[in-house]
Amino acid sequence: MVSKSQIDIFFESDYIAVAGVSRNEKKFGNIIYRELKKLGKNVVPINPNMEKFDDVKCFSSLDSLPTTTQSIVIVTGKDHSDGIFKEALANGFKNIWVQQTSETDYIITQSKLSDRNIICKQCLLMYLEPVKGIHKFHKNINKIFGKLPK
């Protein structure tokens, strides 16, 4: 199970890459990107099919990211998650958050074997303070049933 300290360590990062931004403004990758920006984070968009996102350079792969980026959120379909996860490990990312519903059996197994800070099966938006909307509701439900990381 994910611990509160893992989540805290993840959010200590100033530079966070978001794999899974898209042209569709309602997608989770876009929402997460913008919410991290609001917190003052330096957010780096990743999508191999876009040159720009939110008027900034969109990177095509993790190999091309600035070296200061050591944290990543993977918000892609499961068919792309394993590849990005492997690339994150190969590129030395210390903090990897695989957004709830993007994780695969492979990622879950590897997260248990790795010494890196890997967060799976959690919605990042439930931990971005102040938590708003449906995410606040979900967080409160999880709190009631004792499912929040400790």
Short mmCIF file of C-alpha atoms in Angstrom, two decimals, residues 89-147:
data_model
loop_
_atom_site.label_atom_id
_atom_site.label_comp_id
_atom_site.label_asym_id
_atom_site.label_seq_id
_atom_site.Cartn_x
_atom_site.Cartn_y
_atom_site.Cartn_z
CA LEU A 89 13.04 3.60 -14.83
CA ALA A 90 15.72 3.57 -17.54
CA ASN A 91 16.06 7.37 -17.32
CA GLY A 92 16.54 7.33 -13.55
CA PHE A 93 13.26 8.90 -12.44
CA LYS A 94 13.10 8.77 -8.65
CA ASN A 95 9.37 9.49 -8.28
CA ILE A 96 6.81 7.82 -10.51
CA TRP A 97 3.07 8.28 -10.02
CA VAL A 98 0.98 6.00 -12.21
CA GLN A 99 -2.47 7.57 -12.17
CA GLN A 100 -5.29 5.34 -11.03
CA THR A 101 -6.58 3.30 -14.01
CA SER A 102 -3.29 3.73 -15.92
CA GLU A 103 -1.50 1.00 -13.96
CA THR A 104 -0.99 -2.51 -15.31
CA ASP A 105 -0.14 -5.79 -13.60
CA TYR A 106 3.45 -5.34 -14.78
CA ILE A 107 3.72 -1.88 -13.18
CA ILE A 108 2.16 -3.02 -9.92
CA THR A 109 4.58 -5.95 -9.69
CA GLN A 110 7.60 -3.79 -10.53
CA SER A 111 6.58 -1.12 -8.02
CA LYS A 112 6.82 -3.71 -5.25
CA LEU A 113 10.30 -4.77 -6.38
CA SER A 114 11.75 -1.31 -6.92
CA ASP A 115 13.53 0.91 -4.41
CA ARG A 116 12.12 4.02 -6.12
CA ASN A 117 9.13 6.03 -4.98
CA ILE A 118 6.38 4.51 -7.13
CA ILE A 119 2.75 5.33 -6.46
CA CYS A 120 -0.02 3.25 -8.04
CA LYS A 121 -3.77 2.89 -7.61
CA GLN A 122 -4.18 6.47 -6.37
CA CYS A 123 -5.74 9.51 -7.98
CA LEU A 124 -3.24 12.36 -7.81
CA LEU A 125 -6.07 14.91 -7.77
CA MET A 126 -7.18 13.62 -4.34
CA TYR A 127 -3.90 14.89 -2.88
CA LEU A 128 -3.51 18.29 -4.54
CA GLU A 129 -4.48 20.76 -1.83
CA PRO A 130 -6.94 22.28 -1.77
CA VAL A 131 -8.82 19.23 -3.00
CA LYS A 132 -11.93 20.26 -4.92
CA GLY A 133 -15.10 18.88 -6.45
CA ILE A 134 -15.62 15.17 -6.90
CA HIS A 135 -12.05 14.49 -5.78
CA LYS A 136 -12.80 16.01 -2.37
CA PHE A 137 -15.87 13.79 -2.12
CA HIS A 138 -13.80 10.68 -3.02
CA LYS A 139 -11.11 11.64 -0.53
CA ASN A 140 -13.69 12.02 2.25
CA ILE A 141 -15.26 8.65 1.39
CA ASN A 142 -11.82 7.02 1.48
CA LYS A 143 -11.13 8.70 4.82
CA ILE A 144 -14.40 7.35 6.27
CA PHE A 145 -13.55 3.80 5.17
CA GLY A 146 -9.89 4.03 6.25
CA LYS A 147 -8.52 3.79 2.72
#
